[in-house]
Amino acid sequence: MLMETDQKSAPTGAEPKVPVLALREVTKTFPGVTALSEVSLELFPGKVTALVGENGAGKSTVVKIMTGIYQPNGGQIEIDGSPVHFPTAQDAGDVGVTAIHQETVLFDELSVAENVFLGHAPRGRFGLIDTSAMMDHSREILDGIGASIDPRTKLKDLGIANKHLVAIARALSIDARVVIMDEPTAALSQKEIEELYELVEELKAQGKAILFISHKFDEIFRIADSYTVFRDGALVGNGAIADVTEAELVKLMVGRDVSQIFPNRERNTGDEIFSVDGYEHPTEFADISFTLRRGEILGFYGLVGAGRSEFMQALFGITRPSSGKVTIDGEDAIIRSPADAVGKGIVYVPEDRGRQGAITTLPIFQNVTLPSLDRTSKNGFLRLAEEFKLAREYTERLDLRAASLDTDVGNLSGGNQQKVVIAKWLATQPKVIILDEPTKGIDIGSKAAVHEFMAELAAQGLAVIMISSEIPEVLGMSDRVIVMREGRIATEVTGEDMTPETLVRHAAGI
Amino acid sequence: MPKQIFTSREFLLTGAIVLLLAIIATRFPAFIAPSNLANVFNDTAPLILLAIGQMIVILTRCIDLSVAANLALTGMVVSMINVAVPGLPVPIIIFVSVAFGALLGMVNGILVWKLEIPPIVVTLGTMTIFRGTIFLLSEGKWINAHEFSEPFKAFPRTELLGLPLMSWIAIAAVILFSVVMSRTTLGRAFYAAGGNPHAATYAGIDVGRTQFWAFTISGALAGLTGYLWVSRFAVAFVDLAGGFELSVVAACVIGGVAIMGGIGSVVGAMLGALFLGIISNALPVVNISPFWQLAISGSAIIIAVALNAQANREKGRIILKRAENAT
Amino acid sequence: QDDMRIALVVKALGIGFFEAAAEGAEEAAAELGNVEIIYTGPTDTTAEGQIEVINSLIAQGVDAIAISANDPDAVSPALQRAMQRGITVVSWDSGVNEEGRMMHLNPSSTPLIGNTIIKLAADHMPDGGQVAILSASATATNQNAWIEAAEEVLPNYPGIELVATVYGDDLSDKSYREAQGLMASYPDLKAIIAPTTVGILASCQAVSDADKIGEINVTGLGLPSEMAGCVVSGATESFAIWNPIDLGYSATMIAHALATGAATAEPGAEIPTGRMGSVTLDDTNTAAMSDPFTYDASNIDQFKDIF
Amino acid sequence: MTDTTRFIPDRLQSPLERRLKSWETLLLAVAVSIFIVNSFTSPYFLNAWNLSDMTFNFTEKAMIAFAMALLIIAGEIDLSVASIIALASTAMGAAVQIGIGTPGLVLIGLGVGLICGAFNGFLVTKLGLPSIVVTIGTMSLFRGISYIILGDQAYRGYPSDFSFFGQGYVFWVISFEFVLFAIIALIYFVILHNTNFGRAVYAIGNNPVGAEFSGIRVARVKFILFLLTGLMSGVAAVCLTSRLASTRPSIAFGWELEIVTMVVLGGVNILGGSGTIPGVVIAAFVMGLVTFGLGLLNVPGIVMSIVIGLLLIGVIALPRLWEKWKS
Ligand SMILES: Nc1ncnc2c1ncn2[C@@H]1O[C@H](COP(=O)(O)OP(=O)(O)OP(=O)(O)O)[C@@H](O)[C@H]1O
Ligand SMILES: Nc1ncnc2c1ncn2[C@@H]1O[C@H](COP(=O)(O)OP(=O)(O)OP(=O)(O)O)[C@@H](O)[C@H]1O
Ligand SMILES: [Mg+2]
Ligand SMILES: [Mg+2]
């Protein structure tokens, strides 16, 4: 195929070859939001391009445009230099563009093989799907990535890590020329992450073009050849990874200098306020006991799937433990539902913000006052003025950014949604606040704000429990760390013992 | 693998049907004579056909409340055609009924796909509109046995290898759709679109269009059943098969189709239909007052949905090692 | 506004029997002059549907309502309200309880119909045997009265055994299935008696489908136009019916007479019914029109084009 | 991006502006136009007594529709309401036979409604079954019990003072039923729009998991909603039985779909999360006006249902078509 080699729209076009896939001044708008404005991006065979940017910068939107899930409003997509259209995901697959998406987009009720091949299954006689060929192919691909999964099992019977491997197998099942990975390591454990890096190397060696999206700088610097930075839907920089430092990247992303330093806290903890004694559940956790003081931040570390969320949700009354006791302020507390927990002063900021944390289709003020209606209402009758007052008080304290208090929460950015959830709980004036992965998927700028805020809560005398899978965050924020493994407490560490090595060792059980 | 077969919904339902037959046989042995069972099957054929269509619709997270009205309207249309042109050969009549039914199904499908109106609202509306259209077409008049041509009436009763054609059509539909559902892209798309619509878009499946095809198939089957129904009972009128849509949904539910979409099978739908068919045929002969029928099928639905829910209940995650070994 | 408006309310629109009755009503209207017939009714045989129809007739201030009721009790309060607002209310075919109408016109006398339907069956069963009844809805007053009357005369027909009474709700498919059920439950069944035009047709179909023509005789009340096929095929030896045209005609005549004050509805009163002569009210203000007439292969061709 | 605290206004749009652009306004316009059309097409329409009679076409259904609206907003549905009427009416009829007086009858009617509602609520909230199937089951079950009790019989002989509920007038042409309807509408308006409970209903309908995680007792709220729906069915049963002065098992047959239609026409999202009581009130009037207006022209009921069906789809489809056409 003959191509013209001069690419006028390519920002820095020193690459020798023609890009396999290129975006030219692509724009994408949603009602009220411009997700992408005239961005350009080029992917070359055998090269890994890292795409970085804050939450909502438009990274996943680019992925969806490249794979035919969204249609751009302007600009064009080029394959080997000639313009193409991807009306559906199928069309992108047909020319060899494949993606591991940020969310796991698979089918619980279908078999592993069908998940791998849905939409492009091998055909046999009469154009019917050739089931046995499909099984064989999937087994080959799964073996290829070191996953020993029977392709006949239903997807719902797999654990989260295996599901992710199936998603990867699906991306590899078409003979791809371009492989896109949108935060592929977010749900994987360290071991699986290493395997993924190996896979990336292998794909690279096969001459595939790779787009790699991540918030983790260590891995970007480890595997990428070049980088592209988005800010607020616009391209703000690109180049070879060798020519850039982490600080420069961060500055490009956020538009200002950000330090990864955790807030300095005065660690003066008060009296014991909360204790858990012998919490047990038939399948999820066992034998959990600990205590907590006023003004203390207790970190919970563990590998993904260690059962931290499950245990916290039991504390919050979502699931019932089979035995165990909770004491708060010296009194026994019986918690059978979240309503009970809130009544006792225990609140929980869940990991799954969109589904569990906020009611995204209701306005901000209603989200904030939902658990506090008893205080804003009179004899069970609503008083809107009181509600606005309460909502304003707490959202202002958190420096929420929103157009108005009656905007639906779903219209806010991820970080601001998190603030609404926290405001909702602070308005109930709790004693213990549990934060489950409070900074997961949150960009570096917002992250610092959340950390700042946690420190402030502790300073005000709240007892804070923080689940986190990021070691720097756990070490930087906590006074004390409990490490969980397979539903049990592996160890509890304080002071000098709080080192990355101890945490990892206990979390992995080595 | 065998364990999977024995715990499958279809197997359990077959067991329930055999048990039901055994109970009936204790009071009325002649009921399980092969000829009578063939009769029961033949009687249930319309319900089976409609249940297959409904199952596909429910798979895609929709519901089609207009099936019975579609059946009646198509039945009236082919009857009027038959009255107007008595010489028209039956194959053409069948083609017209399938095409016309499919067309009505497409109306539902378009509204769901292009305007994204919730299926229950769409089909609630078209249900009354279809019925009303029959009234407008027929001016409310019935078409009775003596007005139909003989070949028109004879078709579903014609016997082939000892079974009426009506039964053969149901059997053929079960086989055809079993293959379609398990071995074609469209069939798998129904499962995918209903099981996880979000993921389906990512896999290149147009969920709306898949739903459109589900409604079209349901409509086509309803149209075909419309012809079979009017020719079998030799009558067409506005209220033909009134309220039958609920029996159809009930058959699906009993057959293990999950109302939230994504789960169900053709064989299950057929078994669910047979279960209801056996009950309604058996009550008169075992001398239970027909007034019990409604309460019995209601209880069957509740029990079936409770059992299905039990089977589908999320087991929760197993994190503890000891619990994993225990199960 | 000088036209007198008489509403003929039927059980459900579209049933051949009532269409024919409406024809008779129009005939009466033409004869009387200055009378407008409003032929109306619900689309399915429910009392609630009829009440809505009655309410709108009251609102229009019609002069008279002649109704064949789906439920003798449920429609009664609505009809009482009609009478309070000065509307003449008569029932015909299927009656309303006494409070709800001024008079009721039976198509024929109940004992006579009861006897006829048994006799129709017995005539073709020289050796006796089992018979079953397939009725319309369980709430249809007229059907129930006839069945009761039939049971009373049963002892007069030795050897005839009534084994079951089932209900097809005047739905063809349900009636068909009930007929099938009867044949399955009573292998020795000799006759199915269906005192309803829908039921008799469905039974006929069921019997011919089961290849039992000659074994089981379907009889009862039916319209010649609809029954012609059954008689030809032999599934039905004979059946009976009164003339629905005459019934609609008479009901209209009576309603007109009462509404104009030409006659009063009271026990013993004689009300003229045009070409049909006149009817005499008994102590429940009920009158009978005429005897049912029997149709068989010999005369069906003559009547099948009329009604 | 500055770091100073910014002021966030309470609202962007004034409540009045929001109301003017709402569904209710559109529906009100429809209702007024139908009213005007009716007064031109029939000389009998503008008459106090006739308008009063018109209200009987919808009051009983609307009472249930209010409770149903809350249930649908919370993401559930109850298709058994008409069958609850049948069962409650049957119970009252049976009570008449043993000589229970009017106050007792009312209590029995309401009590049976509550019990049925509790049964539905139990199946849905305690066993976690999908309400659309559960209530298709109980729909058959409740009416089936009526058939078992009554068979082909009817209960009559209600005490004469019992007739007040369905046939009595409070003031001139204002019927008791209409007054009851207005009071119930007001109560439901306050419950849904002005209480904590109503806020919980919306929260649950928008995101049941999020509501649970916010400390709302989701199961309890849903259970209460089923109870309320059962209770309102009981109230409607008292009115309807009184109006018909008799009970048969087929009473109120098919009402469930008309009630759902009324709720959806009133702008309640069938998928849950949004809707208002004024919307349902106006929808009740729209349906009453359509059926009564056409009734005055002696248009058969089935043709009216075409109009209702078209309205149902039309009022949802037109705004969407408009949007599509604009963009
Ligand atoms: N379907 C949609 N409808 C409306 N707005 C959308 C939609 N999808 C994305 N957006 C908006 O477009 C912007 C870019 O979103 P995108 O998901 O691409 O961000 P991202 O860079 O992938 O962020 P993250 O790091 O959180 O994954 C955001 O403001 C988002 O709210
Ligand atoms: N088998 C599985 N199927 C589906 N999702 C799973 C599975 N296992 C884990 N997940 C999801 O992966 C995420 C992490 O798992 P989990 O919540 O158990 O980890 P954790 O130890 O509690 O810690 P954390 O909350 O920090 O991730 C959760 O969102 C969980 O729902
Ligand atoms: Mg993203
Ligand atoms: Mg977790």
mmCIF file of N, CA and C in Angstrom, chain D residues 282-322:
data_model
loop_
_atom_site.group_PDB
_atom_site.id
_atom_site.type_symbol
_atom_site.label_atom_id
_atom_site.label_comp_id
_atom_site.label_asym_id
_atom_site.label_seq_id
_atom_site.Cartn_x
_atom_site.Cartn_y
_atom_site.Cartn_z
ATOM 1 N N ILE D 282 -54.363 13.757 36.486
ATOM 2 C CA ILE D 282 -54.762 14.255 35.166
ATOM 3 C C ILE D 282 -54.976 13.089 34.208
ATOM 4 N N ALA D 283 -54.105 12.077 34.294
ATOM 5 C CA ALA D 283 -54.265 10.922 33.415
ATOM 6 C C ALA D 283 -55.610 10.251 33.658
ATOM 7 N N ALA D 284 -56.025 10.176 34.931
ATOM 8 C CA ALA D 284 -57.322 9.572 35.237
ATOM 9 C C ALA D 284 -58.429 10.348 34.533
ATOM 10 N N PHE D 285 -58.344 11.682 34.608
ATOM 11 C CA PHE D 285 -59.364 12.499 33.941
ATOM 12 C C PHE D 285 -59.312 12.311 32.426
ATOM 13 N N VAL D 286 -58.091 12.260 31.893
ATOM 14 C CA VAL D 286 -57.970 12.077 30.442
ATOM 15 C C VAL D 286 -58.669 10.791 30.024
ATOM 16 N N MET D 287 -58.371 9.704 30.750
ATOM 17 C CA MET D 287 -58.981 8.429 30.371
ATOM 18 C C MET D 287 -60.491 8.477 30.548
ATOM 19 N N GLY D 288 -60.953 9.110 31.651
ATOM 20 C CA GLY D 288 -62.384 9.241 31.871
ATOM 21 C C GLY D 288 -63.038 10.059 30.766
ATOM 22 N N LEU D 289 -62.401 11.161 30.412
ATOM 23 C CA LEU D 289 -62.973 12.041 29.385
ATOM 24 C C LEU D 289 -63.032 11.341 28.035
ATOM 25 N N VAL D 290 -61.966 10.613 27.702
ATOM 26 C CA VAL D 290 -61.957 9.916 26.411
ATOM 27 C C VAL D 290 -63.061 8.883 26.363
ATOM 28 N N THR D 291 -63.116 8.028 27.378
ATOM 29 C CA THR D 291 -64.100 6.948 27.310
ATOM 30 C C THR D 291 -65.520 7.505 27.378
ATOM 31 N N PHE D 292 -65.712 8.528 28.206
ATOM 32 C CA PHE D 292 -67.076 9.052 28.337
ATOM 33 C C PHE D 292 -67.475 9.820 27.083
ATOM 34 N N GLY D 293 -66.560 10.630 26.592
ATOM 35 C CA GLY D 293 -66.865 11.411 25.385
ATOM 36 C C GLY D 293 -67.212 10.507 24.221
ATOM 37 N N LEU D 294 -66.428 9.439 24.048
ATOM 38 C CA LEU D 294 -66.717 8.531 22.948
ATOM 39 C C LEU D 294 -67.970 7.724 23.238
ATOM 40 N N GLY D 295 -68.187 7.433 24.536
ATOM 41 C CA GLY D 295 -69.393 6.700 24.912
ATOM 42 C C GLY D 295 -70.644 7.464 24.523
ATOM 43 N N LEU D 296 -70.599 8.781 24.693
ATOM 44 C CA LEU D 296 -71.757 9.609 24.339
ATOM 45 C C LEU D 296 -72.048 9.532 22.847
ATOM 46 N N LEU D 297 -71.018 9.240 22.079
ATOM 47 C CA LEU D 297 -71.218 9.090 20.634
ATOM 48 C C LEU D 297 -71.497 7.633 20.289
ATOM 49 N N ASN D 298 -71.695 6.814 21.329
ATOM 50 C CA ASN D 298 -71.954 5.390 21.163
ATOM 51 C C ASN D 298 -70.856 4.668 20.392
ATOM 52 N N VAL D 299 -69.652 5.120 20.606
ATOM 53 C CA VAL D 299 -68.511 4.419 20.024
ATOM 54 C C VAL D 299 -68.220 3.211 20.912
ATOM 55 N N PRO D 300 -68.036 2.049 20.333
ATOM 56 C CA PRO D 300 -67.805 0.860 21.163
ATOM 57 C C PRO D 300 -66.536 0.993 22.008
ATOM 58 N N GLY D 301 -66.582 0.354 23.164
ATOM 59 C CA GLY D 301 -65.470 0.451 24.118
ATOM 60 C C GLY D 301 -64.126 0.095 23.518
ATOM 61 N N ILE D 302 -64.130 -0.861 22.617
ATOM 62 C CA ILE D 302 -62.859 -1.310 22.063
ATOM 63 C C ILE D 302 -62.211 -0.217 21.226
ATOM 64 N N VAL D 303 -63.038 0.604 20.607
ATOM 65 C CA VAL D 303 -62.473 1.694 19.821
ATOM 66 C C VAL D 303 -61.860 2.729 20.770
ATOM 67 N N MET D 304 -62.535 2.916 21.918
ATOM 68 C CA MET D 304 -61.957 3.833 22.912
ATOM 69 C C MET D 304 -60.584 3.335 23.319
ATOM 70 N N SER D 305 -60.474 2.008 23.453
ATOM 71 C CA SER D 305 -59.186 1.506 23.932
ATOM 72 C C SER D 305 -58.100 1.742 22.887
ATOM 73 N N ILE D 306 -58.485 1.794 21.608
ATOM 74 C CA ILE D 306 -57.482 2.161 20.589
ATOM 75 C C ILE D 306 -56.972 3.558 20.893
ATOM 76 N N VAL D 307 -57.910 4.450 21.190
ATOM 77 C CA VAL D 307 -57.518 5.831 21.470
ATOM 78 C C VAL D 307 -56.574 5.866 22.669
ATOM 79 N N ILE D 308 -56.928 5.108 23.713
ATOM 80 C CA ILE D 308 -56.071 5.089 24.900
ATOM 81 C C ILE D 308 -54.695 4.513 24.547
ATOM 82 N N GLY D 309 -54.702 3.434 23.770
ATOM 83 C CA GLY D 309 -53.435 2.830 23.362
ATOM 84 C C GLY D 309 -52.574 3.809 22.578
ATOM 85 N N LEU D 310 -53.210 4.538 21.654
ATOM 86 C CA LEU D 310 -52.467 5.509 20.850
ATOM 87 C C LEU D 310 -51.942 6.641 21.735
ATOM 88 N N LEU D 311 -52.786 7.074 22.669
ATOM 89 C CA LEU D 311 -52.346 8.127 23.598
ATOM 90 C C LEU D 311 -51.124 7.676 24.367
ATOM 91 N N LEU D 312 -51.206 6.434 24.873
ATOM 92 C CA LEU D 312 -50.138 5.893 25.708
ATOM 93 C C LEU D 312 -48.810 5.923 24.955
ATOM 94 N N ILE D 313 -48.825 5.401 23.729
ATOM 95 C CA ILE D 313 -47.578 5.379 22.951
ATOM 96 C C ILE D 313 -47.269 6.785 22.445
ATOM 97 N N GLY D 314 -48.321 7.467 21.993
ATOM 98 C CA GLY D 314 -48.121 8.783 21.395
ATOM 99 C C GLY D 314 -47.487 9.788 22.329
ATOM 100 N N VAL D 315 -48.006 9.889 23.553
ATOM 101 C CA VAL D 315 -47.478 10.928 24.434
ATOM 102 C C VAL D 315 -46.030 10.650 24.834
ATOM 103 N N ILE D 316 -45.615 9.380 24.752
ATOM 104 C CA ILE D 316 -44.213 9.096 25.037
ATOM 105 C C ILE D 316 -43.386 9.248 23.764
ATOM 106 N N ALA D 317 -43.959 8.806 22.644
ATOM 107 C CA ALA D 317 -43.195 8.787 21.401
ATOM 108 C C ALA D 317 -43.003 10.189 20.822
ATOM 109 N N LEU D 318 -44.063 11.011 20.876
ATOM 110 C CA LEU D 318 -43.972 12.301 20.184
ATOM 111 C C LEU D 318 -42.809 13.168 20.655
ATOM 112 N N PRO D 319 -42.645 13.357 21.983
ATOM 113 C CA PRO D 319 -41.497 14.172 22.406
ATOM 114 C C PRO D 319 -40.167 13.593 21.906
ATOM 115 N N ARG D 320 -40.073 12.261 21.886
ATOM 116 C CA ARG D 320 -38.817 11.653 21.448
ATOM 117 C C ARG D 320 -38.620 11.834 19.950
ATOM 118 N N LEU D 321 -39.713 11.694 19.208
ATOM 119 C CA LEU D 321 -39.615 11.921 17.771
ATOM 120 C C LEU D 321 -39.185 13.361 17.500
ATOM 121 N N TRP D 322 -39.768 14.259 18.264
ATOM 122 C CA TRP D 322 -39.462 15.678 18.132
ATOM 123 C C TRP D 322 -37.978 15.933 18.342
#
